[in-house]
CSV table of C-alpha atoms in Angstrom, one decimal:
chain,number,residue,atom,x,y,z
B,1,UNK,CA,-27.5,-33.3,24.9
B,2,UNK,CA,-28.2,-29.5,24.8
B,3,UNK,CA,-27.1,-27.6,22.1
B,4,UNK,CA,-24.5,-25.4,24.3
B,5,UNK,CA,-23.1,-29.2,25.3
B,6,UNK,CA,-22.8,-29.4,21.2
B,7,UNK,CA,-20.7,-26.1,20.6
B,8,UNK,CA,-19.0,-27.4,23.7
B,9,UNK,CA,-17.6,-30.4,21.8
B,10,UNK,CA,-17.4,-28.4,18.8
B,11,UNK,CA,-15.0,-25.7,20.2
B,12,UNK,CA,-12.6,-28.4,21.3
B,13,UNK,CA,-12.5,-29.7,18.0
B,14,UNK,CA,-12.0,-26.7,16.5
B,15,UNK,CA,-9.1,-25.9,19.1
B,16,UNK,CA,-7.1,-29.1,18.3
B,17,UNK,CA,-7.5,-29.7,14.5
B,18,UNK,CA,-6.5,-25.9,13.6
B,19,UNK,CA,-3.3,-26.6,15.6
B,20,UNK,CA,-0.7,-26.0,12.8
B,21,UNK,CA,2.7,-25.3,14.1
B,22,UNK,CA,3.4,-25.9,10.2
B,23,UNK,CA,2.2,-22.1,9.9
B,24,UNK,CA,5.5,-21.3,12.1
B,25,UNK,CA,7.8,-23.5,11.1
B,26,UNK,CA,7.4,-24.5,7.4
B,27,UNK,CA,9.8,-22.3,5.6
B,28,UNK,CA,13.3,-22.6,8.1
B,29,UNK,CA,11.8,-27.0,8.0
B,30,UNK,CA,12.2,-27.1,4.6
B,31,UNK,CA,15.6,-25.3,4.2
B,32,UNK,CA,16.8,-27.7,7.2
B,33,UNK,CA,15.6,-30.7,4.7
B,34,UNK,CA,17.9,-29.5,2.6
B,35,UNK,CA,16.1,-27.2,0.1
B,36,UNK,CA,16.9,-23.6,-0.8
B,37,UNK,CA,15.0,-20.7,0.6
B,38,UNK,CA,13.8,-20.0,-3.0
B,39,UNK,CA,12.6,-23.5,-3.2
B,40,UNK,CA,10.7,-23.3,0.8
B,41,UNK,CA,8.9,-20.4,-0.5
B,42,UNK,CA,7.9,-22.0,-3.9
B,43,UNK,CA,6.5,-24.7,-2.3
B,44,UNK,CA,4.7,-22.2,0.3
B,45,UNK,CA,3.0,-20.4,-3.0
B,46,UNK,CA,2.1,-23.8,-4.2
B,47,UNK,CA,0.8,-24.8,-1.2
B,48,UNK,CA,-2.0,-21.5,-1.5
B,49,UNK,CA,-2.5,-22.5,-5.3
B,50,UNK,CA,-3.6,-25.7,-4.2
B,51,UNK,CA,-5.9,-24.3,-1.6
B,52,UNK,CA,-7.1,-22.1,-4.3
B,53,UNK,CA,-8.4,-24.2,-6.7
B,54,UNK,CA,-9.3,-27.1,-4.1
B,55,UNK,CA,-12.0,-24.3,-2.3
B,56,UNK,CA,-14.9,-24.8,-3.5
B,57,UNK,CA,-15.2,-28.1,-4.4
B,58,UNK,CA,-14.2,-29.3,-0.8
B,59,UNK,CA,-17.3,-27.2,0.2
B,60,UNK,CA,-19.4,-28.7,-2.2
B,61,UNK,CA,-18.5,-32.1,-1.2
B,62,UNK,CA,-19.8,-31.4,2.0
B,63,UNK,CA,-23.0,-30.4,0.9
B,64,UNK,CA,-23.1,-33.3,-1.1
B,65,UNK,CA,-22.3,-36.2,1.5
B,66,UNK,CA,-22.4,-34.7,5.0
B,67,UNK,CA,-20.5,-31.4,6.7
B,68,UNK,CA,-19.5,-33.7,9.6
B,69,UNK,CA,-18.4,-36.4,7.6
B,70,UNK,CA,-16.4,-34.1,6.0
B,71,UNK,CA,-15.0,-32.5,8.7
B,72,UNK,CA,-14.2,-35.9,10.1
B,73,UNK,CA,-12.3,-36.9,6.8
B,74,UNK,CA,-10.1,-33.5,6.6
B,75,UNK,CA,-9.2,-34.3,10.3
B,76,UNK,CA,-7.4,-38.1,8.9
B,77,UNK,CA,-6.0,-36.4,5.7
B,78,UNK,CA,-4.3,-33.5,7.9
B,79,UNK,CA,-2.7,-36.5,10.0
B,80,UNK,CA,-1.8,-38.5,7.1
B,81,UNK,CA,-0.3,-34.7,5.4
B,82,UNK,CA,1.6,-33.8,9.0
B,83,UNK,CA,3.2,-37.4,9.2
B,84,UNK,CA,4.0,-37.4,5.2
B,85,UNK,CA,5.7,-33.4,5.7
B,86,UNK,CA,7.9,-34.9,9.0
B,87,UNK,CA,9.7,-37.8,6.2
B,88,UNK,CA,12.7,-36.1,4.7
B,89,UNK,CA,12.0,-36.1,1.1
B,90,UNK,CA,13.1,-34.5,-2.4
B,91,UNK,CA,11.2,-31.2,-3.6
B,92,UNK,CA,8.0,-33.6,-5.6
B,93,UNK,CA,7.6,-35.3,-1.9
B,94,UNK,CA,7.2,-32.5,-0.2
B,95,UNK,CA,5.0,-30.8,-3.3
B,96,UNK,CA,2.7,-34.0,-2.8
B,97,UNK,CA,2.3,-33.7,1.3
B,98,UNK,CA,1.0,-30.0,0.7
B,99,UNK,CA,-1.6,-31.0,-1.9
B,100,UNK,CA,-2.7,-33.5,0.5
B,101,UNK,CA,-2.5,-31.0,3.5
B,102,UNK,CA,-4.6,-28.3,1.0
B,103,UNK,CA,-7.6,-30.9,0.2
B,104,UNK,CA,-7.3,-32.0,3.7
B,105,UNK,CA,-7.8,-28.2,5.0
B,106,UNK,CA,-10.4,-27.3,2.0
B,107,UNK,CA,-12.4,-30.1,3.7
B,108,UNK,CA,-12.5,-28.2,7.1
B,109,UNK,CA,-13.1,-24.6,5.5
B,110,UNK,CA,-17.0,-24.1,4.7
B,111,UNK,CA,-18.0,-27.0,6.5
B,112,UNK,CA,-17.3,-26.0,9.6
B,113,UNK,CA,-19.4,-23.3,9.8
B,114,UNK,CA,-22.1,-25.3,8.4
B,115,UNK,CA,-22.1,-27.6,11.1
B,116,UNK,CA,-21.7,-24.3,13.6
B,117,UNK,CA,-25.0,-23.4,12.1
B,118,UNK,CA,-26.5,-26.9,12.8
B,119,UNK,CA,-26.2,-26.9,16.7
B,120,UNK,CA,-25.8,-23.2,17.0
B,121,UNK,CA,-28.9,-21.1,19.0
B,122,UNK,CA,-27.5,-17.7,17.9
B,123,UNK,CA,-25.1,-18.1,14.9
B,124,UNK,CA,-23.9,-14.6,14.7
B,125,UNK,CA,-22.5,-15.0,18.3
B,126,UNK,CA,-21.3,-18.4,18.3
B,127,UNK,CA,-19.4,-17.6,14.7
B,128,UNK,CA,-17.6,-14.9,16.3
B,129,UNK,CA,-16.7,-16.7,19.4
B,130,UNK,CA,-15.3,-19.4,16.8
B,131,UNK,CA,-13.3,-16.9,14.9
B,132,UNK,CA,-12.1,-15.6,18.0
B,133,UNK,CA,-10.9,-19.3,19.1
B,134,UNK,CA,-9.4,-19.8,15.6
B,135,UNK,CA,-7.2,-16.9,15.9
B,136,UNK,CA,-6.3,-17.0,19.3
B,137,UNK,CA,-5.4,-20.9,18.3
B,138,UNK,CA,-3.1,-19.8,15.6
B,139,UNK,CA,-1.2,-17.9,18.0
B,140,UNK,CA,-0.2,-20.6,20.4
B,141,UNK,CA,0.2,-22.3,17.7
B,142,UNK,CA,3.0,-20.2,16.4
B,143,UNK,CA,4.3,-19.6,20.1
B,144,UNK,CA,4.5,-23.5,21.0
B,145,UNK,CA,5.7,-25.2,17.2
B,146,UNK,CA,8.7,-22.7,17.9
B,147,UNK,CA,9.2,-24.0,21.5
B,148,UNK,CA,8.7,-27.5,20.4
B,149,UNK,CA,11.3,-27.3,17.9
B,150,UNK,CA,13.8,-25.8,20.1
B,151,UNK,CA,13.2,-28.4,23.0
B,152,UNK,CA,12.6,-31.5,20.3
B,153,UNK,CA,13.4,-30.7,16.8
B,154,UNK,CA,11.8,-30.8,13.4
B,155,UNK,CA,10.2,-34.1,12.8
B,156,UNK,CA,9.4,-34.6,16.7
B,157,UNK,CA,7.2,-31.2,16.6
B,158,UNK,CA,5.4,-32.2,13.6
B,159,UNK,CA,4.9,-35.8,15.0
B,160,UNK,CA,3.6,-34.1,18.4
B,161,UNK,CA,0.8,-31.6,15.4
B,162,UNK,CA,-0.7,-34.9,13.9
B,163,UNK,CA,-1.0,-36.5,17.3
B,164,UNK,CA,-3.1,-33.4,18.4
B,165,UNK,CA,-4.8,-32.8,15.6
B,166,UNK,CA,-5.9,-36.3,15.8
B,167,UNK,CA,-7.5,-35.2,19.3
B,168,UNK,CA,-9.7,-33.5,17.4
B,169,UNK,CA,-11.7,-36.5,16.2
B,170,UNK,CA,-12.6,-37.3,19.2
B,171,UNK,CA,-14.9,-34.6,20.5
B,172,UNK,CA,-16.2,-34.4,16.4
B,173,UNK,CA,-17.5,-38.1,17.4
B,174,UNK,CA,-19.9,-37.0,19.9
B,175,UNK,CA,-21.7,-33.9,18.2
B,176,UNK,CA,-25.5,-35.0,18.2
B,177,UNK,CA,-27.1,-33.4,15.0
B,178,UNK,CA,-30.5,-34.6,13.4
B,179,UNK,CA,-29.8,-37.2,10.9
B,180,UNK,CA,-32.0,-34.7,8.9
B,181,UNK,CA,-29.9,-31.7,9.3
B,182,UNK,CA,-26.8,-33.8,8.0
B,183,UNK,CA,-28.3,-36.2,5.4
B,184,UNK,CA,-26.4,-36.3,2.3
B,185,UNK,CA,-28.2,-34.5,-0.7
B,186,UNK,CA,-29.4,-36.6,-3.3
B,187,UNK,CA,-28.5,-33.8,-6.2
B,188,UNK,CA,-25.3,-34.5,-7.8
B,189,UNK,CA,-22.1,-32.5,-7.2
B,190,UNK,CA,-22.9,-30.1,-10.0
B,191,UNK,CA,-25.9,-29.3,-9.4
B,192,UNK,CA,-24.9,-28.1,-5.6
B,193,UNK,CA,-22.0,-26.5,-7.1
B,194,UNK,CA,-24.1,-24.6,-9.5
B,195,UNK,CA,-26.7,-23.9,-7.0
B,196,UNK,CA,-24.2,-22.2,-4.7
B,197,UNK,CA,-23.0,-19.8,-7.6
B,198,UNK,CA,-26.9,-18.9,-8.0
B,199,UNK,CA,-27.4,-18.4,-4.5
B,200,UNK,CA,-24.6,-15.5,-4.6
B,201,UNK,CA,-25.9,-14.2,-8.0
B,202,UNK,CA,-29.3,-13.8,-7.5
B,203,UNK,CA,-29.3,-12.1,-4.0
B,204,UNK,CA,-28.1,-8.2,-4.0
B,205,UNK,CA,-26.9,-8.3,-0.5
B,206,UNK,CA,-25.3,-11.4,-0.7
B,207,UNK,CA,-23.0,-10.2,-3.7
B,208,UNK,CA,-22.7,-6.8,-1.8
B,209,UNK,CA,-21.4,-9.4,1.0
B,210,UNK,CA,-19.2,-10.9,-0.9
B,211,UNK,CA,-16.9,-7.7,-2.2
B,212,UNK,CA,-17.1,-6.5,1.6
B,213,UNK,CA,-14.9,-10.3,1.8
B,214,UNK,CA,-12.9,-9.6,-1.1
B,215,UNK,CA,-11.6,-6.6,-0.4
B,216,UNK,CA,-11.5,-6.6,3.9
B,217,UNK,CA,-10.8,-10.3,3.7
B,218,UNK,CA,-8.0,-9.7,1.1
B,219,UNK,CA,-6.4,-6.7,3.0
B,220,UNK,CA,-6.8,-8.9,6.2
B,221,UNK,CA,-5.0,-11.7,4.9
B,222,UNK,CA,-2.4,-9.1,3.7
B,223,UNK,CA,-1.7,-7.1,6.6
B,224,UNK,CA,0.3,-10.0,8.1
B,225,UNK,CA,2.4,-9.5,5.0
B,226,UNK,CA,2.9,-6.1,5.1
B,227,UNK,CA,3.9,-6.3,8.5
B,228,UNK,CA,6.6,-9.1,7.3
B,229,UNK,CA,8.0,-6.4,5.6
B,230,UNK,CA,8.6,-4.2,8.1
B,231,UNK,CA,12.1,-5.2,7.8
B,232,UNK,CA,12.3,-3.9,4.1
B,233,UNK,CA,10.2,-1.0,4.4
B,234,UNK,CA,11.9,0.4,7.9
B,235,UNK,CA,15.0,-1.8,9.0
B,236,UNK,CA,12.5,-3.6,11.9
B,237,UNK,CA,14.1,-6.5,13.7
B,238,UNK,CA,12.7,-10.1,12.7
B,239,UNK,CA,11.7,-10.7,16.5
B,240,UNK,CA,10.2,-7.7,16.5
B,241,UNK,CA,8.2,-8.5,13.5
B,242,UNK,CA,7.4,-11.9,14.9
B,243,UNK,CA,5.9,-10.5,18.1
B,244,UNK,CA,3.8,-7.8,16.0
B,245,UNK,CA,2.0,-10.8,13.9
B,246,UNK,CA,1.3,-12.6,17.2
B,247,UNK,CA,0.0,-9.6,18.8
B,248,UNK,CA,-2.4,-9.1,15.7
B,249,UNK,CA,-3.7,-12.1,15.9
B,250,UNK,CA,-4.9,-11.9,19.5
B,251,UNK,CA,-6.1,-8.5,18.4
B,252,UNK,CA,-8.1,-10.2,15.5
B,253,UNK,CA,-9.1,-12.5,18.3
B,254,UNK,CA,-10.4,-9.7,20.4
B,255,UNK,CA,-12.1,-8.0,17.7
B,256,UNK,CA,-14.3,-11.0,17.1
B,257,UNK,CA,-14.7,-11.7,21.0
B,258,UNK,CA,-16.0,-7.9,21.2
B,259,UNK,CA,-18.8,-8.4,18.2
B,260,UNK,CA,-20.1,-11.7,19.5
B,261,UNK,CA,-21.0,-9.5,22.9
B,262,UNK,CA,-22.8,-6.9,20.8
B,263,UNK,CA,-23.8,-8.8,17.6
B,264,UNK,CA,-26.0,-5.5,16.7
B,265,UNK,CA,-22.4,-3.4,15.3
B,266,UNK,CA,-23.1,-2.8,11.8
B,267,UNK,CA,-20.1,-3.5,9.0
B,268,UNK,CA,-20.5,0.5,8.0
B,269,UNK,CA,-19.1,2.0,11.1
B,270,UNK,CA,-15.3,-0.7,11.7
B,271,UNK,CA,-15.1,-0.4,7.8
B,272,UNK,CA,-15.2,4.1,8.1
B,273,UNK,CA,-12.3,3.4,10.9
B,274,UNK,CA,-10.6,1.1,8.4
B,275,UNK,CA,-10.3,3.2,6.2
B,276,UNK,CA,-8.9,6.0,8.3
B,277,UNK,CA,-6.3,4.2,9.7
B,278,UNK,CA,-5.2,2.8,6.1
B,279,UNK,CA,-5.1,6.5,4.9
B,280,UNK,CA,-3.3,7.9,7.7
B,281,UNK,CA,-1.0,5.1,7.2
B,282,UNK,CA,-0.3,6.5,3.4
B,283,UNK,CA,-0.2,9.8,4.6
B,284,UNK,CA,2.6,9.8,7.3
B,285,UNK,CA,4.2,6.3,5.9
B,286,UNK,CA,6.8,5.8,9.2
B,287,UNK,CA,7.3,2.7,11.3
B,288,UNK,CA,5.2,4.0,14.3
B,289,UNK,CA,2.1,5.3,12.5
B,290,UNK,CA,2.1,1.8,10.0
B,291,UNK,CA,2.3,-0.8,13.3
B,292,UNK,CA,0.5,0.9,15.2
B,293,UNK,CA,-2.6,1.7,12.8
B,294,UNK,CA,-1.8,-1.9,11.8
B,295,UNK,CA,-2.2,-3.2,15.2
B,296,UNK,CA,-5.3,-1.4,15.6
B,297,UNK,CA,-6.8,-2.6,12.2
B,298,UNK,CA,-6.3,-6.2,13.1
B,299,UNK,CA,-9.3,-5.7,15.9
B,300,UNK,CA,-11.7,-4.4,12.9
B,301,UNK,CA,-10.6,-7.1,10.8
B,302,UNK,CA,-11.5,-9.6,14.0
B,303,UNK,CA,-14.7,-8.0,13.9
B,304,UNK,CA,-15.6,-7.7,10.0
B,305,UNK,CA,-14.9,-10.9,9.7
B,306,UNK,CA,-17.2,-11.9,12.0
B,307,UNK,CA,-19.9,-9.8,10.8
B,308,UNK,CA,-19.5,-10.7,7.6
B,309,UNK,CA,-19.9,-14.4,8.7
B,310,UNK,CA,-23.2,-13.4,10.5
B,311,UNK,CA,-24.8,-12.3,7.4
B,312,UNK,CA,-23.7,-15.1,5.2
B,313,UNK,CA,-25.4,-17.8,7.8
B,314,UNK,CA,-28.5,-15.3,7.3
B,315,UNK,CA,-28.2,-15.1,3.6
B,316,UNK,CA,-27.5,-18.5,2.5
B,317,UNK,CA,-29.2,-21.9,1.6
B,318,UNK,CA,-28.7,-24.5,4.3
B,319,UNK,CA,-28.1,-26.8,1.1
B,320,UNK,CA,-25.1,-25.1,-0.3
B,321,UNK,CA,-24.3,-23.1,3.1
B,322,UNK,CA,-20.4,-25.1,3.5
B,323,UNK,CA,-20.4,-23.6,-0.9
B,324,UNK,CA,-21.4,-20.6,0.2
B,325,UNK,CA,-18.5,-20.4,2.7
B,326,UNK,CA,-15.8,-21.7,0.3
B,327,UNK,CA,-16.5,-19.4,-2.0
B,328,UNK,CA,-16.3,-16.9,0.5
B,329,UNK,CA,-12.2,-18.3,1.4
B,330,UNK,CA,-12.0,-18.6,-2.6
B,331,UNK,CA,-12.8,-14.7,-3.1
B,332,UNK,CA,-10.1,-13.5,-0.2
B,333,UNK,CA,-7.1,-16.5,-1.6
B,334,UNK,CA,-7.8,-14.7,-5.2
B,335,UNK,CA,-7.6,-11.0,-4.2
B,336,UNK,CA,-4.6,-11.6,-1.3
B,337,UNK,CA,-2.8,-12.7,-4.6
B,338,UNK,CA,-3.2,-9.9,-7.0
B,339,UNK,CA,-3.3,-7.6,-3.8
B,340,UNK,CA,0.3,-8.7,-2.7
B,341,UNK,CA,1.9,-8.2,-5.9
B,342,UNK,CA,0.4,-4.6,-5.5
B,343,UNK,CA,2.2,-4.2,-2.3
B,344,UNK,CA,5.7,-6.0,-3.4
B,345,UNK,CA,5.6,-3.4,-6.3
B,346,UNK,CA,4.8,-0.4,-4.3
B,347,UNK,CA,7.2,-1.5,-1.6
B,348,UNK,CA,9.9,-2.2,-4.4
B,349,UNK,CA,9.4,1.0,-6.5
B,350,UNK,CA,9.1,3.3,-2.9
B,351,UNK,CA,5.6,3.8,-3.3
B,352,UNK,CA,4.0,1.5,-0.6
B,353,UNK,CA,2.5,5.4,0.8
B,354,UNK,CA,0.7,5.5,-2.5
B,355,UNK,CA,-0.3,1.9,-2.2
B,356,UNK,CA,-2.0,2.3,1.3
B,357,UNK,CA,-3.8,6.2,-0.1
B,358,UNK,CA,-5.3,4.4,-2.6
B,359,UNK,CA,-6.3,1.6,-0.8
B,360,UNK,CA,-8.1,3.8,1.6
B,361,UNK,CA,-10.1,5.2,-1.0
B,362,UNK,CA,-11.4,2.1,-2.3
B,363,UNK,CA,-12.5,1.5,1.6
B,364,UNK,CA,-13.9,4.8,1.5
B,365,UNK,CA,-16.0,3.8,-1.3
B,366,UNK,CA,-17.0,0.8,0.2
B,367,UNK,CA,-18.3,2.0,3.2
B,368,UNK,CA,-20.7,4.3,1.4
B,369,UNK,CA,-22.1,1.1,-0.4
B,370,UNK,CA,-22.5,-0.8,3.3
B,371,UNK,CA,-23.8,2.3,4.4
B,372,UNK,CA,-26.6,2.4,1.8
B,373,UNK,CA,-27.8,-0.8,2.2
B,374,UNK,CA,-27.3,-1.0,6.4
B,375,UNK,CA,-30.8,-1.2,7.1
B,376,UNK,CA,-31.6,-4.4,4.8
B,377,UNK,CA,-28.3,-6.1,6.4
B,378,UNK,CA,-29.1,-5.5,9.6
B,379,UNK,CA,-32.6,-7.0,9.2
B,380,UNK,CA,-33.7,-10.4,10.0
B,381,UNK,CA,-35.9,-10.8,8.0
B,382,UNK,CA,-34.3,-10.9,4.6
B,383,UNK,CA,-36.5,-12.5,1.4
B,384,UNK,CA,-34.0,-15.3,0.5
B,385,UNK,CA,-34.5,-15.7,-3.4
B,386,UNK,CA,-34.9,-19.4,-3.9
């Protein structure tokens, strides 16, 4: 089988097990079990704590015993986490089926693009057609759980998600990689997990990588939650909101879609028009200026990200690469947290303008590091340090 028959297979599994109509309809689900909205949310914020400290060690484990073996395993957990969230259970229940649904989607996060770089004849591209898919994914996903629910209810829907996601195991079974390029390592878990740390640490660009994730990644993962606050900050309609964070994430989609057609764009140049549009959001601080520079942003973030993904494939250790790329998710869960309580104070205290001016500057700042050391990340032929 030729290697575009491979990403092939791999886009369809990629399609069907990042169907999660949870993302749409978690929080009004759990208030129609019977819980509060405080409790929904609680739940929701466990839910990212879990993923937070499950990260890494997912992507070590599939260093350890295999990236498609691990994919393949976080496909059956998800199934066995969608069926266990459709029961109608007390809070712990519900508390239990997210921890499961957390390890289950640590075990897809890292490892994915590890086996992406396996079959993959130009990883830069194909990682940004993937991100593109993902995205675009996550918005039909939103559009159809909403649908689903209105035409079959609750536990029906999320009956209908495992199902689908289950599809996904399918096209998983019929990847050809080298036994070689999939072997499981004979370190021990430690050691990998340690080795990924020292591949970050000891390469310059890799680390400069790595804060270009932390704080794009973190603001990307946050803009969806600014733009949930539309309705605080300017009176915005909740449909109206709804449609904005769908229309981002096409426009994330697109973003990506655009870089994997010119995989030469540099991170300097979207993270300079980042920064603009973050400042002139500060600056005039009204409803049209915020969505629409929002909008806008959500195209560089598409296409950061899948920059950012490029380099990492070129940067990192095919023994720790799903580590690597765990680490990477760990770096943007940690900063989206600290980062949103930013917000939520400046939004609560009338000083979300101030917020947004200061954020730009740190982008600002940013791009002058990315711009100093363009020439080195847009080689390849970077001396890997191990």
């Amino acid at each position: 089988m030729s290697k575009i028959s491979n990403l092939s297979k791999f886009y369809v599994f990629s399609f069907f097990s990042f169907i999660y109509f949870w993302i749409a309809i978690s929080v009004p689900y759990l208030i129609f079990r019977g819980l509060s909205p405080k409790e929904a949310l609680g739940l929701i914020a466990l839910y990212n704590l879990f993923s937070l400290f499950l990260e890494y060690p997912t992507g070590v484990i599939g260093d350890k015993f295999g990236h498609t073996k691990a994919l393949a395993l976080s496909i059956i957990i998800n199934v066995i986490a969608t069926i266990f969230l459709a029961q109608n259970m007390l809070y712990g229940g519900y508390a239990i089926a997210l921890l499961i649904y957390a390890f289950g989607n640590g075990l897809s996060s890292g490892n994915d693009m590890a086996v992406l770089n396996k079959i993959s004849s130009n990883v830069k591209r194909d990682s940004a057609n993937y991100n593109s898919l993902i995205e675009s994914t996550f918005f039909v996903s939103s559009i159809v759980g909403g649908l689903l629910v209105f035409w079959f209810g609750y536990q029906l829907t999320l009956y209908i998600n495992g199902i689908l996601i289950l599809i996904g195991y399918i096209p998983l079974l019929f990847l050809q990689i080298d036994k070689d390029k999939d072997e499981v390592s004979p370190e021990n878990i430690f050691s990998i997990a340690r080795a990924g740390f020292k591949n970050i640490l000891e390469n310059p660009l890799l680390r400069l990588v790595m804060i270009v994730v932390a704080l794009v990644g973190g603001l990307g993962f946050s803009v969806k939650n600014i733009t949930n606050s539309f309705g605080v900050l300017y009176g915005v309609p909740i449909t109206i909101i709804g449609t904005l964070i769908g229309v981002s994430a096409l426009l994330r989609a697109f973003g990506a879609k655009v870089y994997s057609h010119n995989t030469k764009i540099t991170l300097s140049n979207p993270i300079l028009l980042l920064a603009g549009m973050i400042l002139l959001i500060g600056i005039f601080n009204n409803v049209w200026v915020t969505a629409g520079m929002i909008l806008i942003s959500n195209i560089m973030f598409g296409m950061i990200g899948s920059i950012i993904d490029g380099h990492i494939h070129e940067l990192s250790n095919d023994k720790v690469r799903a580590s690597v790329f765990s680490f990477k998710r760990l770096v943007i869960r940690l900063i989206v947290s600290g980062y949103l309580m930013i917000i939520g104070y400046g939004i609560e205290n009338n000083t979300f303008n101030v917020v947004m001016i200061g954020t730009a500057l740190v982008f600002f700042l940013l791009w002058f590091l990315t711009l100093k050391n363009i020439k080195e990340l847009s080689s390849n032929k970077i001396n890997l340090p191990y």
